Short mmCIF file of C-alpha atoms and ligand atoms in Angstrom, two decimals:
data_model
loop_
_atom_site.label_atom_id
_atom_site.label_comp_id
_atom_site.label_asym_id
_atom_site.label_seq_id
_atom_site.Cartn_x
_atom_site.Cartn_y
_atom_site.Cartn_z
CA MET A 1 -130.76 71.00 -105.04
CA ALA A 2 -128.41 71.58 -102.11
CA ASN A 3 -129.84 73.38 -99.12
CA ARG A 4 -126.56 74.22 -97.42
CA LYS A 5 -124.73 77.44 -96.66
CA ARG A 6 -121.30 75.88 -97.35
CA SER A 7 -120.08 72.89 -99.30
CA ALA A 8 -120.72 69.46 -97.81
CA ALA A 9 -117.00 68.71 -97.56
CA THR A 10 -116.50 71.77 -95.35
CA ASP A 11 -119.56 71.04 -93.20
CA CYS A 12 -118.37 67.45 -92.68
CA VAL A 13 -115.20 68.80 -91.07
CA HIS A 14 -116.37 71.99 -89.36
CA ALA A 15 -120.12 72.10 -88.68
CA GLY A 16 -121.00 71.77 -85.01
CA GLU A 17 -117.37 72.23 -83.98
CA GLU A 18 -116.59 75.89 -84.69
CA LEU A 19 -113.62 76.97 -82.57
CA HIS A 20 -112.65 80.34 -84.02
CA GLY A 21 -112.30 82.99 -81.32
CA ARG A 22 -112.00 80.38 -78.56
CA GLY A 23 -108.50 80.04 -77.13
CA ASN A 24 -106.70 77.08 -75.59
CA VAL A 25 -109.42 74.53 -76.25
CA PRO A 26 -109.04 71.01 -77.65
CA LEU A 27 -109.23 70.94 -81.45
CA THR A 28 -111.46 67.88 -81.41
CA THR A 29 -114.78 67.74 -79.56
CA PRO A 30 -114.09 66.06 -76.22
CA ILE A 31 -116.15 63.10 -75.07
CA ALA A 32 -118.39 64.42 -72.29
CA GLN A 33 -118.47 61.00 -70.65
CA THR A 34 -120.97 61.86 -68.01
CA SER A 35 -124.57 61.01 -67.31
CA VAL A 36 -125.28 64.31 -65.55
CA PHE A 37 -124.16 67.95 -65.30
CA VAL A 38 -123.57 70.11 -62.24
CA LEU A 39 -125.58 73.31 -61.84
CA GLU A 40 -123.97 76.24 -60.07
CA LYS A 41 -126.92 77.64 -58.17
CA PHE A 42 -130.49 76.85 -57.16
CA ALA A 43 -131.59 79.67 -59.47
CA ASP A 44 -130.10 77.73 -62.43
CA LEU A 45 -132.32 74.79 -61.57
CA ARG A 46 -135.33 77.08 -61.38
CA ARG A 47 -134.51 78.59 -64.77
CA TYR A 48 -134.20 75.09 -66.23
CA ALA A 49 -137.51 74.00 -64.74
CA GLU A 50 -139.16 77.09 -66.21
CA GLY A 51 -137.78 76.23 -69.66
CA LYS A 52 -135.60 79.34 -69.70
CA SER A 53 -132.18 77.65 -69.76
CA ASN A 54 -130.05 75.94 -72.41
CA ALA A 55 -127.83 74.35 -69.76
CA TYR A 56 -127.05 70.66 -69.99
CA LEU A 57 -128.75 68.76 -67.17
CA TYR A 58 -128.79 65.05 -67.87
CA SER A 59 -127.22 63.16 -70.82
CA ARG A 60 -130.45 61.39 -71.75
CA TYR A 61 -131.87 64.83 -72.56
CA ALA A 62 -128.83 66.32 -74.27
CA ASN A 63 -125.05 65.99 -74.17
CA PRO A 64 -122.40 68.34 -75.66
CA THR A 65 -120.61 65.60 -77.64
CA VAL A 66 -123.86 64.28 -79.08
CA ALA A 67 -124.98 67.88 -79.72
CA ALA A 68 -121.92 68.47 -81.94
CA ALA A 69 -122.89 65.41 -84.02
CA GLU A 70 -126.45 66.74 -84.22
CA GLN A 71 -125.30 70.12 -85.51
CA LYS A 72 -123.07 68.51 -88.11
CA ILE A 73 -125.87 66.31 -89.44
CA ALA A 74 -128.36 69.20 -89.39
CA ALA A 75 -125.93 71.25 -91.51
CA LEU A 76 -125.42 68.38 -93.95
CA GLU A 77 -129.16 67.77 -94.34
CA GLY A 78 -129.90 71.50 -94.61
CA ALA A 79 -132.13 71.14 -91.53
CA GLU A 80 -132.91 73.55 -88.71
CA ALA A 81 -132.21 70.86 -86.13
CA CYS A 82 -131.34 67.20 -85.60
CA VAL A 83 -131.84 64.62 -82.87
CA VAL A 84 -129.23 61.88 -82.68
CA THR A 85 -130.44 58.58 -81.23
CA ALA A 86 -129.17 55.19 -80.09
CA SER A 87 -129.94 53.54 -83.45
CA GLY A 88 -131.69 54.09 -86.75
CA MET A 89 -134.70 52.24 -85.35
CA ALA A 90 -134.87 54.69 -82.45
CA ALA A 91 -134.71 57.62 -84.90
CA PHE A 92 -137.65 56.20 -86.85
CA LEU A 93 -139.63 55.59 -83.66
CA CYS A 94 -139.07 59.23 -82.66
CA ALA A 95 -140.39 60.32 -86.07
CA VAL A 96 -143.49 58.13 -85.79
CA LEU A 97 -144.34 59.06 -82.21
CA SER A 98 -143.87 62.74 -83.00
CA CYS A 99 -146.68 62.71 -85.54
CA CYS A 100 -148.86 59.63 -84.86
CA GLN A 101 -150.98 58.34 -82.01
CA ALA A 102 -153.39 55.42 -81.57
CA GLY A 103 -155.97 55.45 -84.36
CA ASP A 104 -153.66 57.17 -86.85
CA GLU A 105 -152.31 55.56 -89.99
CA ILE A 106 -149.06 55.51 -91.94
CA VAL A 107 -148.80 54.92 -95.68
CA ALA A 108 -145.57 53.32 -96.88
CA PRO A 109 -144.33 51.39 -99.89
CA LEU A 110 -143.38 47.76 -99.23
CA ASP A 111 -139.78 48.51 -100.21
CA ILE A 112 -138.58 49.55 -96.80
CA TYR A 113 -135.94 48.17 -94.48
CA GLY A 114 -137.13 44.90 -92.90
CA GLY A 115 -136.70 46.14 -89.33
CA THR A 116 -138.85 49.19 -90.04
CA LEU A 117 -141.49 46.96 -91.62
CA LYS A 118 -141.43 44.65 -88.58
CA LEU A 119 -141.80 47.58 -86.17
CA MET A 120 -144.83 48.79 -88.11
CA GLU A 121 -146.43 45.38 -88.39
CA THR A 122 -145.89 44.39 -84.75
CA VAL A 123 -145.28 47.03 -82.07
CA LEU A 124 -146.88 50.01 -83.82
CA ALA A 125 -149.86 47.90 -84.93
CA ARG A 126 -150.33 46.73 -81.31
CA CYS A 127 -150.27 50.37 -80.19
CA GLY A 128 -153.07 51.20 -82.66
CA ILE A 129 -150.92 52.82 -85.36
CA LYS A 130 -151.75 50.98 -88.56
CA THR A 131 -149.69 51.00 -91.75
CA ARG A 132 -151.14 50.66 -95.24
CA PHE A 133 -148.44 49.18 -97.47
CA VAL A 134 -148.51 49.91 -101.17
CA ALA A 135 -146.48 48.82 -104.17
CA PHE A 136 -143.43 50.93 -104.81
CA GLN A 137 -143.64 53.65 -107.48
CA ASP A 138 -147.43 53.35 -107.66
CA LEU A 139 -148.15 56.99 -106.89
CA PRO A 140 -151.89 56.77 -107.62
CA GLN A 141 -152.20 53.82 -105.23
CA ILE A 142 -150.18 55.67 -102.61
CA GLU A 143 -152.60 58.57 -102.93
CA ARG A 144 -155.65 56.29 -102.86
CA SER A 145 -154.37 54.70 -99.62
CA ILE A 146 -154.43 58.04 -97.82
CA THR A 147 -157.45 58.36 -95.55
CA ARG A 148 -158.45 61.06 -93.09
CA ARG A 149 -156.60 58.98 -90.47
CA THR A 150 -153.28 59.10 -92.37
CA LYS A 151 -150.69 61.18 -90.57
CA MET A 152 -147.44 60.02 -92.10
CA LEU A 153 -146.05 59.06 -95.49
CA LEU A 154 -142.84 57.02 -95.19
CA ILE A 155 -140.40 56.70 -98.08
CA GLU A 156 -137.05 55.01 -98.49
CA THR A 157 -135.03 55.81 -101.62
CA PRO A 158 -132.93 54.20 -102.98
CA THR A 159 -134.31 50.95 -101.61
CA ASN A 160 -132.78 47.81 -100.22
CA PRO A 161 -131.65 45.63 -101.99
CA THR A 162 -132.91 46.41 -105.49
CA VAL A 163 -131.75 50.05 -105.40
CA ARG A 164 -135.03 51.44 -106.79
CA CYS A 165 -135.69 55.18 -106.58
CA ILE A 166 -138.90 57.06 -106.02
CA ASP A 167 -139.55 60.64 -107.10
CA LEU A 168 -139.11 62.60 -103.89
CA GLU A 169 -140.53 65.87 -105.20
CA GLN A 170 -143.68 64.13 -106.40
CA ILE A 171 -144.19 62.14 -103.22
CA CYS A 172 -143.59 65.16 -100.99
CA ALA A 173 -146.14 67.11 -103.06
CA VAL A 174 -148.68 64.34 -102.34
CA GLY A 175 -147.89 64.65 -98.63
CA ARG A 176 -148.32 68.42 -98.70
CA LYS A 177 -151.57 68.20 -100.68
CA HIS A 178 -153.08 65.89 -98.05
CA LYS A 179 -151.45 67.76 -95.13
CA ILE A 180 -149.57 64.71 -93.91
CA THR A 181 -146.00 64.45 -92.71
CA THR A 182 -143.54 63.04 -95.23
CA VAL A 183 -140.62 61.19 -93.66
CA VAL A 184 -137.66 59.92 -95.71
CA ASP A 185 -135.11 57.27 -94.74
CA ASN A 186 -131.97 58.73 -96.35
CA THR A 187 -129.61 56.00 -95.13
CA PHE A 188 -128.66 54.63 -98.57
CA ALA A 189 -128.10 58.00 -100.24
CA THR A 190 -126.52 60.01 -97.39
CA PRO A 191 -126.96 63.81 -97.30
CA ILE A 192 -123.97 64.06 -99.62
CA LEU A 193 -125.94 62.57 -102.50
CA GLN A 194 -129.53 63.50 -101.65
CA GLN A 195 -131.24 66.14 -99.51
CA PRO A 196 -134.91 65.16 -99.07
CA LEU A 197 -135.74 68.28 -97.01
CA ALA A 198 -134.78 70.49 -99.96
CA LEU A 199 -137.16 68.41 -102.10
CA GLY A 200 -140.07 68.96 -99.73
CA ALA A 201 -139.82 66.26 -97.02
CA ASP A 202 -140.74 67.16 -93.42
CA MET A 203 -138.32 64.84 -91.65
CA VAL A 204 -135.33 62.81 -92.77
CA TYR A 205 -133.68 60.01 -90.82
CA HIS A 206 -130.67 57.73 -90.95
CA SER A 207 -129.27 54.58 -89.64
CA ALA A 208 -126.08 56.47 -88.70
CA THR A 209 -124.67 53.00 -88.04
CA LYS A 210 -124.08 52.93 -91.81
CA TYR A 211 -122.46 55.67 -93.94
CA LEU A 212 -122.60 58.54 -91.40
CA GLY A 213 -120.49 56.57 -88.92
CA GLY A 214 -118.83 54.78 -91.81
CA HIS A 215 -116.44 52.48 -89.94
CA SER A 216 -118.71 49.68 -88.68
CA ASP A 217 -117.82 50.58 -85.11
CA LEU A 218 -120.97 52.20 -83.73
CA THR A 219 -124.75 51.92 -83.66
CA ALA A 220 -126.60 55.23 -83.95
CA GLY A 221 -129.47 57.02 -85.63
CA ALA A 222 -130.28 60.59 -86.64
CA LEU A 223 -133.50 62.44 -87.34
CA ALA A 224 -133.48 65.94 -88.90
CA GLY A 225 -136.05 68.55 -89.85
CA SER A 226 -137.57 71.82 -88.69
CA LYS A 227 -137.02 73.02 -85.13
CA LYS A 228 -140.72 72.42 -84.45
CA TRP A 229 -140.52 68.75 -85.45
CA MET A 230 -137.19 68.20 -83.72
CA ASP A 231 -138.47 69.70 -80.42
CA LEU A 232 -141.26 67.13 -80.51
CA ALA A 233 -138.89 64.33 -81.52
CA ARG A 234 -136.48 65.20 -78.70
CA GLN A 235 -139.30 64.92 -76.18
CA VAL A 236 -140.06 61.43 -77.57
CA MET A 237 -136.36 60.51 -77.46
CA ILE A 238 -136.09 61.69 -73.86
CA VAL A 239 -139.08 59.76 -72.56
CA THR A 240 -138.43 56.59 -74.57
CA GLY A 241 -134.74 56.60 -73.56
CA GLY A 242 -133.36 56.33 -77.09
CA CYS A 243 -130.35 58.60 -76.46
CA LEU A 244 -126.87 57.97 -77.86
CA ASP A 245 -123.92 57.33 -75.56
CA PRO A 246 -121.34 60.19 -75.73
CA GLY A 247 -118.54 57.75 -76.64
CA ALA A 248 -120.50 56.64 -79.69
CA GLY A 249 -121.24 60.32 -80.34
CA TYR A 250 -117.50 60.97 -80.60
CA LEU A 251 -117.06 58.12 -83.09
CA LEU A 252 -119.98 59.47 -85.10
CA ILE A 253 -118.38 62.95 -85.30
CA ARG A 254 -115.08 61.39 -86.34
CA GLY A 255 -116.78 59.31 -89.02
CA LEU A 256 -118.76 62.28 -90.35
CA LYS A 257 -115.58 64.27 -90.99
CA THR A 258 -114.65 61.98 -93.88
CA LEU A 259 -118.19 61.29 -95.14
CA GLU A 260 -117.85 63.32 -98.32
CA VAL A 261 -114.55 61.75 -99.40
CA ARG A 262 -115.73 58.25 -98.51
CA VAL A 263 -118.91 58.70 -100.51
CA GLN A 264 -117.03 60.04 -103.54
CA ARG A 265 -114.60 57.13 -103.56
CA ALA A 266 -117.25 54.47 -102.94
CA CYS A 267 -119.48 55.91 -105.71
CA LYS A 268 -116.61 55.66 -108.21
CA ASN A 269 -115.99 52.07 -107.15
CA ALA A 270 -119.71 51.26 -107.40
CA HIS A 271 -119.89 52.52 -111.00
CA ALA A 272 -116.89 50.38 -111.99
CA ILE A 273 -118.29 47.31 -110.24
CA ALA A 274 -121.77 47.70 -111.74
CA ARG A 275 -120.25 48.01 -115.23
CA PHE A 276 -118.13 44.91 -114.65
CA LEU A 277 -121.13 42.89 -113.44
CA SER A 278 -123.38 44.10 -116.26
CA HIS A 279 -120.99 42.58 -118.81
CA HIS A 280 -120.49 39.27 -117.01
CA ARG A 281 -122.06 36.18 -118.59
CA LYS A 282 -122.89 34.67 -115.18
CA VAL A 283 -124.87 37.73 -114.09
CA SER A 284 -128.47 37.93 -115.28
CA ARG A 285 -129.38 41.32 -113.85
CA VAL A 286 -127.69 44.29 -112.16
CA PHE A 287 -129.53 46.74 -109.91
CA PHE A 288 -127.71 50.08 -109.93
CA PRO A 289 -129.25 53.40 -110.99
CA GLY A 290 -125.88 54.61 -112.25
CA LEU A 291 -126.15 52.29 -115.27
CA PRO A 292 -127.77 54.07 -118.24
CA GLU A 293 -130.01 51.03 -118.87
CA ASP A 294 -131.32 50.97 -115.27
CA PRO A 295 -135.03 51.93 -115.08
CA PHE A 296 -134.26 54.45 -112.32
CA HIS A 297 -131.28 56.06 -114.05
CA ALA A 298 -132.98 59.32 -115.07
CA LEU A 299 -134.76 59.75 -111.75
CA ALA A 300 -131.58 59.15 -109.74
CA ALA A 301 -129.65 61.55 -111.97
CA GLY A 302 -132.29 64.21 -111.29
CA GLN A 303 -132.50 63.96 -107.52
CA MET A 304 -129.14 62.52 -106.47
CA LEU A 305 -125.61 63.84 -106.94
CA ASP A 306 -124.46 60.32 -107.85
CA ALA A 307 -126.00 56.85 -107.97
CA GLY A 308 -124.90 55.62 -104.55
CA MET A 309 -122.68 52.92 -103.17
CA MET A 310 -125.00 49.90 -103.22
CA VAL A 311 -124.95 47.47 -106.15
CA SER A 312 -127.10 44.35 -106.26
CA PHE A 313 -127.20 41.61 -108.86
CA ASP A 314 -128.82 38.31 -109.74
CA ILE A 315 -126.35 35.50 -110.33
CA ARG A 316 -127.12 32.79 -112.88
CA GLY A 317 -127.58 29.46 -111.09
CA GLY A 318 -129.77 30.78 -108.23
CA GLY A 319 -129.19 29.99 -104.57
CA ARG A 320 -126.46 27.38 -105.06
CA ALA A 321 -124.40 29.70 -107.24
CA ALA A 322 -124.95 32.54 -104.77
CA GLU A 323 -123.64 30.38 -101.90
CA LYS A 324 -120.53 29.31 -103.84
CA PHE A 325 -119.88 32.89 -104.93
CA ILE A 326 -120.14 34.29 -101.39
CA ASP A 327 -118.01 31.54 -99.88
CA SER A 328 -115.32 32.12 -102.51
CA LEU A 329 -114.85 35.83 -101.75
CA LYS A 330 -111.54 36.70 -100.11
CA LEU A 331 -111.72 40.50 -99.76
CA TRP A 332 -115.44 41.18 -99.42
CA TYR A 333 -116.84 40.31 -95.99
CA LEU A 334 -120.11 38.46 -95.53
CA ALA A 335 -121.83 40.85 -93.12
CA THR A 336 -125.42 41.98 -92.72
CA THR A 337 -124.59 45.66 -92.78
CA LEU A 338 -123.62 48.35 -95.25
CA GLY A 339 -122.01 51.73 -95.41
CA GLY A 340 -118.63 50.95 -93.87
CA VAL A 341 -115.22 51.62 -95.41
CA GLU A 342 -115.01 47.84 -95.90
CA SER A 343 -116.82 46.28 -98.87
CA THR A 344 -119.39 43.78 -97.69
CA VAL A 345 -121.70 41.28 -99.31
CA SER A 346 -125.10 40.19 -98.05
CA TYR A 347 -127.72 37.67 -99.12
CA PRO A 348 -131.13 39.33 -98.64
CA LEU A 349 -133.12 36.08 -98.67
CA LEU A 350 -131.39 35.00 -95.44
CA SER A 351 -130.91 38.42 -93.87
CA SER A 352 -132.94 41.59 -94.50
CA HIS A 353 -135.73 39.66 -96.30
CA VAL A 354 -135.79 36.43 -94.33
CA GLY A 355 -139.27 34.96 -93.81
CA LEU A 356 -141.06 37.15 -96.38
CA SER A 357 -143.72 35.42 -98.50
CA ARG A 358 -143.04 34.46 -102.13
CA GLU A 359 -145.54 37.08 -103.32
CA ARG A 360 -143.89 39.83 -101.33
CA LEU A 361 -140.42 38.84 -102.53
CA LYS A 362 -141.69 38.85 -106.11
CA LEU A 363 -143.12 42.34 -105.65
CA LEU A 364 -139.80 43.48 -104.23
CA GLY A 365 -137.83 41.86 -107.07
CA VAL A 366 -135.78 39.70 -104.69
CA SER A 367 -135.03 36.03 -105.45
CA ASP A 368 -132.62 33.30 -104.33
CA ALA A 369 -130.21 34.64 -106.98
CA THR A 370 -130.07 38.16 -105.52
CA ILE A 371 -126.80 39.29 -103.94
CA ARG A 372 -126.28 42.73 -102.42
CA LEU A 373 -122.93 44.53 -102.41
CA SER A 374 -122.09 47.44 -100.15
CA VAL A 375 -119.16 48.99 -101.95
CA GLY A 376 -116.39 50.33 -99.75
CA ILE A 377 -113.37 52.53 -100.37
CA GLU A 378 -110.74 49.92 -101.23
CA ASP A 379 -109.03 49.89 -104.62
CA LYS A 380 -111.59 49.17 -107.37
CA ASP A 381 -109.36 46.72 -109.23
CA ASP A 382 -108.81 44.67 -106.08
CA LEU A 383 -112.56 44.62 -105.45
CA ILE A 384 -113.38 43.63 -109.03
CA GLY A 385 -110.61 41.02 -109.06
CA ASP A 386 -112.09 39.35 -106.00
CA LEU A 387 -115.63 39.42 -107.46
CA GLU A 388 -114.30 37.96 -110.72
CA GLN A 389 -112.54 34.99 -109.15
CA ALA A 390 -115.56 34.26 -106.93
CA ILE A 391 -118.04 34.41 -109.84
CA GLU A 392 -115.84 32.01 -111.81
CA ARG A 393 -116.09 29.49 -108.94
CA ALA A 394 -119.85 29.88 -108.55
C1 PLP B 401 -132.26 51.64 -94.64
C2 PLP B 401 -132.19 51.35 -93.16
N1 PLP B 401 -132.92 52.07 -92.32
C3 PLP B 401 -132.91 51.85 -90.98
C4 PLP B 401 -132.12 50.84 -90.44
C5 PLP B 401 -132.11 50.62 -88.95
O1 PLP B 401 -130.92 51.15 -88.44
P1 PLP B 401 -130.17 50.61 -87.11
O2 PLP B 401 -129.70 49.23 -87.40
O3 PLP B 401 -129.07 51.61 -86.92
O4 PLP B 401 -131.18 50.65 -86.02
C6 PLP B 401 -131.33 50.06 -91.29
C7 PLP B 401 -130.50 48.98 -90.74
O5 PLP B 401 -129.98 48.16 -91.44
C8 PLP B 401 -131.37 50.32 -92.69
O6 PLP B 401 -130.64 49.60 -93.55
#
């Protein structure tokens, strides 16, 4: 499955920061904290204007610190190139505006991050880019929704918060058959566990705010794919101003170095937690594709290296029990994010899924009993101990 020249653990540390043969340089990539770069001669400016120069000119266009992060993520995704952006939302916008214009359509399952859904239903719709939403996993309906106006197929797998998976190879084959661009949000899986480009996707993007950064201390996004797509995406990023600050770029590089070890540890914890929850009398349902009884177990095992670090569950007693459980936690933080070293809990009905209609929530499998856990890298017994005491109080 992997589309890399070296192992992910090595790329996490070295890609984009190769120093061999260069003497007396800092070991870590310095923060190029500058908005602009000095050119030596008028001729350099001319060469730049003629598109013949790789020199840095202005940090909104490109910056050496951010470029190191881009090369690292490109290596991890097995991509020719990557564009790092100010947020995951900015990365998605760059993907959309690279392949769609007014009058074009996007096809996407309903199971996508709420912010992405909102962008499609409001701003993109106002700009004349319409999205046809379809039920998750319904491949025939996805295919039926494709018209001659469709330019992009958007997929998120595993999904938030019910950790459902969709067959990436199949969906990318549909995209290819209809000559439309398949874009995958790989935030939940990370390139350590899943490489959508190797399975046929055209572009892959991340909320790098989550696992790629990994320490809840930065907001960033990343889009990766062929050089052709990334040249287009960079032009969009430049003119829409969605560039990442070099300071955040440094934090992103630092976070990426430990991505592989963080993912390994958090996956182990997630398996233990899902098993614990699946045996608990106060839990009516667990959503985690690592469990053999999960409906997405076989699919996840086929296209992911492990089942991921997100575990959701339905607590018996509905909303009141959920509130008591969350308020009783001592180690897990109540925070509307995921992917950090810290384990966090969120309540989708009042965060990512707030305001959605009953019918939509039903389709998505989310109820007032649903609790989402982002499993961090703490000790598994401490994490389970805290969940256990909080469930007993619920
Ligand atoms: C799956 C997914 N995609 C995209 C985003 C948007 O990323 P950001 O908040 O970095 O803009 C999020 C944010 O929560 C997310 O969870």
